[in-house]
């Protein structure tokens, strides 16, 4: 059973471009969480999704950020018109139910 | 201050010594988890302790939970150079609307010198 997969592992974008981050949860896991980690800080919750539904997006910035978890395919975190402050590591975690979350390796976004 | 604060922020010890990290939180919880993160890498789940448990062991790891003080500790015994990493505690908030989202502390950076 493969772990949580994220791609790309590293992403470089110029200011104003769009960033798309993908997360494939572990097999059998229907809960997906996205977290952001700024340099030298802990992880901050962004959004929680179940298949086709956003359950909790209380940690998402109001503008430019969106997330989806379609019936088929990976979960996508989308950042439009990126700014330098978006540079961070973005982690996805999955779980089969509320409880232990298993984290992917993260996508490190650098905005030039 | 935020839910899930660790102390110390940084810890440097010699190989073979024990390392103790502490975590405090503010709200009632269902469980508390400890994670390890090697520099520039993802998080590795170490151990989960439920709110009705007081102590849990896993190999060289020992975790305690004191819900009356809203605190937890992680003890790594007989440390090794490979234990060098950042360690985070994470809590999930109890109560209506609980979605299982984790609230992380700032982490403790552990350096184990060979």
PDB file of C-alpha atoms in Angstrom:
ATOM      1  CA  UNK A   1       0.000   0.000   0.000  1.00  0.00           C
ATOM      2  CA  UNK A   2       1.745   3.108  -1.219  1.00  0.00           C
ATOM      3  CA  UNK A   3       1.843   6.080   1.102  1.00  0.00           C
ATOM      4  CA  UNK A   4       0.389   9.492   0.464  1.00  0.00           C
ATOM      5  CA  UNK A   5       1.815  10.855  -2.759  1.00  0.00           C
ATOM      6  CA  UNK A   6       2.277  14.470  -3.642  1.00  0.00           C
ATOM      7  CA  UNK A   7       3.510  16.042  -6.812  1.00  0.00           C
ATOM      8  CA  UNK A   8       5.386  17.906  -7.789  1.00  0.00           C
ATOM      9  CA  UNK A   9       7.898  17.750  -4.953  1.00  0.00           C
ATOM     10  CA  UNK A  10       9.310  21.129  -5.922  1.00  0.00           C
ATOM     11  CA  UNK A  11       7.523  23.853  -7.823  1.00  0.00           C
ATOM     12  CA  UNK A  12       8.892  27.219  -8.915  1.00  0.00           C
ATOM     13  CA  UNK A  13       6.551  29.928 -10.074  1.00  0.00           C
ATOM     14  CA  UNK A  14       6.898  33.596 -10.898  1.00  0.00           C
ATOM     15  CA  UNK A  15       4.656  36.134  -9.233  1.00  0.00           C
ATOM     16  CA  UNK A  16       1.235  36.165 -10.839  1.00  0.00           C
ATOM     17  CA  UNK A  17       1.342  32.599 -12.127  1.00  0.00           C
ATOM     18  CA  UNK A  18      -0.835  29.738 -10.958  1.00  0.00           C
ATOM     19  CA  UNK A  19       0.338  26.825  -8.822  1.00  0.00           C
ATOM     20  CA  UNK A  20      -1.385  23.440  -8.802  1.00  0.00           C
ATOM     21  CA  UNK A  21      -0.435  20.963  -6.125  1.00  0.00           C
ATOM     22  CA  UNK A  22      -1.644  17.368  -6.264  1.00  0.00           C
ATOM     23  CA  UNK A  23      -2.224  14.852  -3.536  1.00  0.00           C
ATOM     24  CA  UNK A  24      -3.111  11.185  -3.909  1.00  0.00           C
ATOM     25  CA  UNK A  25      -4.274   9.775  -0.570  1.00  0.00           C
ATOM     26  CA  UNK A  26      -3.480   6.300   0.630  1.00  0.00           C
ATOM     27  CA  UNK A  27      -5.700   3.586  -0.782  1.00  0.00           C
ATOM     28  CA  UNK A  28      -8.948   3.392   1.109  1.00  0.00           C
ATOM     29  CA  UNK A  29      -8.582   6.845   2.651  1.00  0.00           C
ATOM     30  CA  UNK A  30     -11.423   9.230   1.935  1.00  0.00           C
ATOM     31  CA  UNK A  31     -10.355  12.115   4.188  1.00  0.00           C
ATOM     32  CA  UNK A  32      -7.784  14.600   2.910  1.00  0.00           C
ATOM     33  CA  UNK A  33      -6.228  17.519   4.768  1.00  0.00           C
ATOM     34  CA  UNK A  34      -3.966  20.246   3.450  1.00  0.00           C
ATOM     35  CA  UNK A  35      -1.464  22.064   5.653  1.00  0.00           C
ATOM     36  CA  UNK A  36       1.049  24.807   4.986  1.00  0.00           C
ATOM     37  CA  UNK A  37       4.430  25.154   6.657  1.00  0.00           C
ATOM     38  CA  UNK A  38       6.296  28.424   6.499  1.00  0.00           C
ATOM     39  CA  UNK A  39      10.062  28.343   7.114  1.00  0.00           C
ATOM     40  CA  UNK A  40      10.996  27.614  10.732  1.00  0.00           C
ATOM     41  CA  UNK A  41       7.359  27.180  11.729  1.00  0.00           C
ATOM     42  CA  UNK A  42       4.927  24.382  12.472  1.00  0.00           C
ATOM     43  CA  UNK A  43       2.206  23.271  10.108  1.00  0.00           C
ATOM     44  CA  UNK A  44      -0.985  25.285   9.812  1.00  0.00           C
ATOM     45  CA  UNK A  45      -4.259  23.678   8.802  1.00  0.00           C
ATOM     46  CA  UNK A  46      -5.769  24.935   5.567  1.00  0.00           C
ATOM     47  CA  UNK A  47      -8.630  22.733   4.410  1.00  0.00           C
ATOM     48  CA  UNK A  48     -10.307  19.380   5.022  1.00  0.00           C
ATOM     49  CA  UNK A  49     -12.079  17.501   2.249  1.00  0.00           C
ATOM     50  CA  UNK A  50     -13.916  14.273   1.748  1.00  0.00           C
ATOM     51  CA  UNK A  51     -14.707  12.952  -1.686  1.00  0.00           C
ATOM     52  CA  UNK A  52     -16.326  15.766  -3.678  1.00  0.00           C
ATOM     53  CA  UNK A  53     -16.986  17.836  -0.552  1.00  0.00           C
ATOM     54  CA  UNK A  54     -15.177  20.594   1.292  1.00  0.00           C
ATOM     55  CA  UNK A  55     -15.873  19.995   4.963  1.00  0.00           C
ATOM     56  CA  UNK A  56     -13.767  22.675   6.624  1.00  0.00           C
ATOM     57  CA  UNK A  57     -11.912  25.463   4.870  1.00  0.00           C
ATOM     58  CA  UNK A  58     -11.437  27.682   7.900  1.00  0.00           C
ATOM     59  CA  UNK A  59      -7.672  27.837   7.347  1.00  0.00           C
ATOM     60  CA  UNK A  60      -7.783  28.822   3.702  1.00  0.00           C
ATOM     61  CA  UNK A  61      -7.008  32.390   2.678  1.00  0.00           C
ATOM     62  CA  UNK A  62     -10.170  34.016   1.381  1.00  0.00           C
ATOM     63  CA  UNK A  63      -8.773  34.828  -2.012  1.00  0.00           C
ATOM     64  CA  UNK A  64      -6.664  33.048  -4.621  1.00  0.00           C
ATOM     65  CA  UNK A  65      -6.720  29.656  -2.871  1.00  0.00           C
ATOM     66  CA  UNK A  66      -9.064  26.801  -3.697  1.00  0.00           C
ATOM     67  CA  UNK A  67      -9.141  23.049  -3.158  1.00  0.00           C
ATOM     68  CA  UNK A  68     -11.020  20.117  -4.577  1.00  0.00           C
ATOM     69  CA  UNK A  69     -11.157  16.369  -4.135  1.00  0.00           C
ATOM     70  CA  UNK A  70     -13.041  14.932  -7.112  1.00  0.00           C
ATOM     71  CA  UNK A  71     -14.700  11.553  -7.209  1.00  0.00           C
ATOM     72  CA  UNK A  72     -11.916  10.295  -9.420  1.00  0.00           C
ATOM     73  CA  UNK A  73      -8.334  11.472  -9.214  1.00  0.00           C
ATOM     74  CA  UNK A  74      -6.171  13.304  -6.731  1.00  0.00           C
ATOM     75  CA  UNK A  75      -6.995  16.217  -4.492  1.00  0.00           C
ATOM     76  CA  UNK A  76      -5.833  19.534  -5.936  1.00  0.00           C
ATOM     77  CA  UNK A  77      -4.763  22.653  -4.088  1.00  0.00           C
ATOM     78  CA  UNK A  78      -4.791  25.577  -6.462  1.00  0.00           C
ATOM     79  CA  UNK A  79      -3.167  28.950  -5.840  1.00  0.00           C
ATOM     80  CA  UNK A  80      -3.911  31.656  -8.351  1.00  0.00           C
ATOM     81  CA  UNK A  81      -1.746  34.722  -8.959  1.00  0.00           C
ATOM     82  CA  UNK A  82       0.953  33.578  -6.559  1.00  0.00           C
ATOM     83  CA  UNK A  83       2.879  36.078  -4.456  1.00  0.00           C
ATOM     84  CA  UNK A  84       6.212  35.677  -2.677  1.00  0.00           C
ATOM     85  CA  UNK A  85       4.433  35.127   0.630  1.00  0.00           C
ATOM     86  CA  UNK A  86       2.964  31.914  -0.766  1.00  0.00           C
ATOM     87  CA  UNK A  87       6.431  30.346  -0.756  1.00  0.00           C
ATOM     88  CA  UNK A  88       6.177  27.463   1.688  1.00  0.00           C
ATOM     89  CA  UNK A  89       5.963  23.712   1.986  1.00  0.00           C
ATOM     90  CA  UNK A  90       2.457  22.375   1.417  1.00  0.00           C
ATOM     91  CA  UNK A  91       1.633  19.037   2.978  1.00  0.00           C
ATOM     92  CA  UNK A  92      -1.270  16.763   2.325  1.00  0.00           C
ATOM     93  CA  UNK A  93      -2.428  14.161   4.828  1.00  0.00           C
ATOM     94  CA  UNK A  94      -4.994  11.417   4.506  1.00  0.00           C
ATOM     95  CA  UNK A  95      -6.883   9.248   6.935  1.00  0.00           C
ATOM     96  CA  UNK A  96      -9.507   6.523   6.652  1.00  0.00           C
ATOM     97  CA  UNK A  97     -11.523   8.131   9.429  1.00  0.00           C
ATOM     98  CA  UNK A  98     -10.980  10.739  12.096  1.00  0.00           C
ATOM     99  CA  UNK A  99      -7.750   9.809  13.851  1.00  0.00           C
ATOM    100  CA  UNK A 100      -4.195   9.249  12.709  1.00  0.00           C
ATOM    101  CA  UNK A 101      -3.267  11.247   9.670  1.00  0.00           C
ATOM    102  CA  UNK A 102      -0.580  10.091   7.303  1.00  0.00           C
ATOM    103  CA  UNK A 103       1.423  12.790   5.627  1.00  0.00           C
ATOM    104  CA  UNK A 104       2.852  13.009   2.156  1.00  0.00           C
ATOM    105  CA  UNK A 105       6.373  14.259   1.448  1.00  0.00           C
ATOM    106  CA  UNK A 106       5.139  17.759   0.685  1.00  0.00           C
ATOM    107  CA  UNK A 107       5.442  20.162  -2.215  1.00  0.00           C
ATOM    108  CA  UNK A 108       7.908  22.976  -1.771  1.00  0.00           C
ATOM    109  CA  UNK A 109       6.659  26.032  -3.600  1.00  0.00           C
ATOM    110  CA  UNK A 110       9.073  28.830  -4.404  1.00  0.00           C
ATOM    111  CA  UNK A 111       7.705  32.048  -5.822  1.00  0.00           C
ATOM    112  CA  UNK A 112      10.275  34.193  -7.594  1.00  0.00           C
TER     113      UNK A 112
ATOM    114  CA  UNK B   1       0.123  31.773  22.386  1.00  0.00           C
ATOM    115  CA  UNK B   2      -1.103  28.941  20.228  1.00  0.00           C
ATOM    116  CA  UNK B   3      -2.498  25.486  20.885  1.00  0.00           C
ATOM    117  CA  UNK B   4       0.252  22.898  20.952  1.00  0.00           C
ATOM    118  CA  UNK B   5       3.344  24.730  22.090  1.00  0.00           C
ATOM    119  CA  UNK B   6       6.530  22.768  22.553  1.00  0.00           C
ATOM    120  CA  UNK B   7       9.460  23.455  24.755  1.00  0.00           C
ATOM    121  CA  UNK B   8      12.319  23.652  24.560  1.00  0.00           C
ATOM    122  CA  UNK B   9      12.513  25.155  21.093  1.00  0.00           C
ATOM    123  CA  UNK B  10      15.937  23.599  20.617  1.00  0.00           C
ATOM    124  CA  UNK B  11      17.725  20.776  22.382  1.00  0.00           C
ATOM    125  CA  UNK B  12      21.267  19.509  21.898  1.00  0.00           C
ATOM    126  CA  UNK B  13      22.442  16.307  23.574  1.00  0.00           C
ATOM    127  CA  UNK B  14      25.101  13.625  23.244  1.00  0.00           C
ATOM    128  CA  UNK B  15      24.376  10.252  21.721  1.00  0.00           C
ATOM    129  CA  UNK B  16      23.155   7.840  24.351  1.00  0.00           C
ATOM    130  CA  UNK B  17      21.480  10.504  26.486  1.00  0.00           C
ATOM    131  CA  UNK B  18      17.732  10.831  26.883  1.00  0.00           C
ATOM    132  CA  UNK B  19      15.799  13.677  25.290  1.00  0.00           C
ATOM    133  CA  UNK B  20      12.598  15.075  26.743  1.00  0.00           C
ATOM    134  CA  UNK B  21      10.289  17.439  24.899  1.00  0.00           C
ATOM    135  CA  UNK B  22       7.152  18.987  26.297  1.00  0.00           C
ATOM    136  CA  UNK B  23       3.960  20.185  24.688  1.00  0.00           C
ATOM    137  CA  UNK B  24       1.142  22.279  26.118  1.00  0.00           C
ATOM    138  CA  UNK B  25      -2.258  22.907  24.630  1.00  0.00           C
ATOM    139  CA  UNK B  26      -5.318  24.957  25.451  1.00  0.00           C
ATOM    140  CA  UNK B  27      -8.570  23.228  24.529  1.00  0.00           C
ATOM    141  CA  UNK B  28     -10.017  19.817  25.306  1.00  0.00           C
ATOM    142  CA  UNK B  29      -8.809  17.159  22.911  1.00  0.00           C
ATOM    143  CA  UNK B  30      -9.689  13.737  21.567  1.00  0.00           C
ATOM    144  CA  UNK B  31      -6.078  12.767  21.085  1.00  0.00           C
ATOM    145  CA  UNK B  32      -2.565  14.110  20.821  1.00  0.00           C
ATOM    146  CA  UNK B  33      -0.012  12.998  18.288  1.00  0.00           C
ATOM    147  CA  UNK B  34       3.734  13.378  17.957  1.00  0.00           C
ATOM    148  CA  UNK B  35       5.464  13.694  14.604  1.00  0.00           C
ATOM    149  CA  UNK B  36       9.080  13.852  13.499  1.00  0.00           C
ATOM    150  CA  UNK B  37      10.342  15.889  10.583  1.00  0.00           C
ATOM    151  CA  UNK B  38      13.829  15.584   9.186  1.00  0.00           C
ATOM    152  CA  UNK B  39      15.200  18.747   7.643  1.00  0.00           C
ATOM    153  CA  UNK B  40      13.423  19.541   4.408  1.00  0.00           C
ATOM    154  CA  UNK B  41      11.373  16.349   4.503  1.00  0.00           C
ATOM    155  CA  UNK B  42       7.820  15.262   5.278  1.00  0.00           C
ATOM    156  CA  UNK B  43       6.347  14.300   8.609  1.00  0.00           C
ATOM    157  CA  UNK B  44       6.601  10.864  10.109  1.00  0.00           C
ATOM    158  CA  UNK B  45       3.883   9.830  12.542  1.00  0.00           C
ATOM    159  CA  UNK B  46       5.447   8.609  15.777  1.00  0.00           C
ATOM    160  CA  UNK B  47       2.693   7.958  18.246  1.00  0.00           C
ATOM    161  CA  UNK B  48      -0.914   8.818  19.081  1.00  0.00           C
ATOM    162  CA  UNK B  49      -2.191   8.999  22.640  1.00  0.00           C
ATOM    163  CA  UNK B  50      -5.898   9.283  23.352  1.00  0.00           C
ATOM    164  CA  UNK B  51      -7.374  11.619  25.928  1.00  0.00           C
ATOM    165  CA  UNK B  52      -8.237   8.718  28.227  1.00  0.00           C
ATOM    166  CA  UNK B  53      -4.677   7.367  28.182  1.00  0.00           C
ATOM    167  CA  UNK B  54      -1.914   8.570  30.463  1.00  0.00           C
ATOM    168  CA  UNK B  55       1.164   6.898  29.032  1.00  0.00           C
ATOM    169  CA  UNK B  56       2.159   5.083  25.903  1.00  0.00           C
ATOM    170  CA  UNK B  57       5.337   3.383  24.733  1.00  0.00           C
ATOM    171  CA  UNK B  58       6.701   2.593  21.316  1.00  0.00           C
ATOM    172  CA  UNK B  59      10.240   1.285  21.142  1.00  0.00           C
ATOM    173  CA  UNK B  60      12.529   3.984  22.565  1.00  0.00           C
ATOM    174  CA  UNK B  61       9.660   6.479  22.721  1.00  0.00           C
ATOM    175  CA  UNK B  62       7.584   7.180  25.773  1.00  0.00           C
ATOM    176  CA  UNK B  63       4.712   9.640  25.679  1.00  0.00           C
ATOM    177  CA  UNK B  64       2.756  10.893  28.653  1.00  0.00           C
ATOM    178  CA  UNK B  65      -0.432  12.900  28.687  1.00  0.00           C
ATOM    179  CA  UNK B  66      -1.800  14.952  31.575  1.00  0.00           C
ATOM    180  CA  UNK B  67      -5.197  16.297  30.578  1.00  0.00           C
ATOM    181  CA  UNK B  68      -5.591  18.176  33.862  1.00  0.00           C
ATOM    182  CA  UNK B  69      -2.511  20.228  33.002  1.00  0.00           C
ATOM    183  CA  UNK B  70      -3.167  20.103  29.277  1.00  0.00           C
ATOM    184  CA  UNK B  71       0.353  18.908  28.629  1.00  0.00           C
ATOM    185  CA  UNK B  72       2.242  16.024  27.090  1.00  0.00           C
ATOM    186  CA  UNK B  73       5.840  14.935  27.026  1.00  0.00           C
ATOM    187  CA  UNK B  74       7.864  12.888  24.573  1.00  0.00           C
ATOM    188  CA  UNK B  75      10.863  11.018  25.909  1.00  0.00           C
ATOM    189  CA  UNK B  76      13.404   9.478  23.573  1.00  0.00           C
ATOM    190  CA  UNK B  77      15.703   7.127  25.432  1.00  0.00           C
ATOM    191  CA  UNK B  78      19.243   6.197  24.438  1.00  0.00           C
ATOM    192  CA  UNK B  79      19.270   8.770  21.662  1.00  0.00           C
ATOM    193  CA  UNK B  80      21.089   8.223  18.389  1.00  0.00           C
ATOM    194  CA  UNK B  81      22.491  10.631  15.838  1.00  0.00           C
ATOM    195  CA  UNK B  82      19.685   9.511  13.514  1.00  0.00           C
ATOM    196  CA  UNK B  83      17.156  10.975  15.963  1.00  0.00           C
ATOM    197  CA  UNK B  84      18.306  14.455  14.936  1.00  0.00           C
ATOM    198  CA  UNK B  85      15.145  16.119  13.614  1.00  0.00           C
ATOM    199  CA  UNK B  86      12.332  18.475  14.544  1.00  0.00           C
ATOM    200  CA  UNK B  87       9.565  17.056  16.690  1.00  0.00           C
ATOM    201  CA  UNK B  88       6.024  18.387  16.662  1.00  0.00           C
ATOM    202  CA  UNK B  89       3.023  17.701  18.808  1.00  0.00           C
ATOM    203  CA  UNK B  90      -0.401  18.029  17.236  1.00  0.00           C
ATOM    204  CA  UNK B  91      -3.821  18.061  18.792  1.00  0.00           C
ATOM    205  CA  UNK B  92      -7.278  17.713  17.392  1.00  0.00           C
ATOM    206  CA  UNK B  93      -9.963  19.825  18.978  1.00  0.00           C
ATOM    207  CA  UNK B  94     -12.816  18.126  20.792  1.00  0.00           C
ATOM    208  CA  UNK B  95     -16.339  19.316  20.414  1.00  0.00           C
ATOM    209  CA  UNK B  96     -19.109  19.898  17.939  1.00  0.00           C
ATOM    210  CA  UNK B  97     -17.943  20.340  14.427  1.00  0.00           C
ATOM    211  CA  UNK B  98     -14.789  18.412  15.120  1.00  0.00           C
ATOM    212  CA  UNK B  99     -13.271  17.695  11.765  1.00  0.00           C
ATOM    213  CA  UNK B 100     -10.093  16.039  12.914  1.00  0.00           C
ATOM    214  CA  UNK B 101      -7.925  18.914  11.750  1.00  0.00           C
ATOM    215  CA  UNK B 102      -4.651  19.002  13.609  1.00  0.00           C
ATOM    216  CA  UNK B 103      -3.205  21.997  15.379  1.00  0.00           C
ATOM    217  CA  UNK B 104       0.571  21.873  15.446  1.00  0.00           C
ATOM    218  CA  UNK B 105       3.030  23.488  17.762  1.00  0.00           C
ATOM    219  CA  UNK B 106       6.159  25.277  16.615  1.00  0.00           C
ATOM    220  CA  UNK B 107       8.272  22.206  17.219  1.00  0.00           C
ATOM    221  CA  UNK B 108      11.411  21.253  19.108  1.00  0.00           C
ATOM    222  CA  UNK B 109      14.605  20.948  17.118  1.00  0.00           C
ATOM    223  CA  UNK B 110      16.676  18.088  18.498  1.00  0.00           C
ATOM    224  CA  UNK B 111      20.339  17.665  17.703  1.00  0.00           C
ATOM    225  CA  UNK B 112      22.039  14.469  18.819  1.00  0.00           C
ATOM    226  CA  UNK B 113      25.812  14.698  18.639  1.00  0.00           C
ATOM    227  CA  UNK B 114      27.740  11.501  17.899  1.00  0.00           C
TER     228      UNK B 114
END
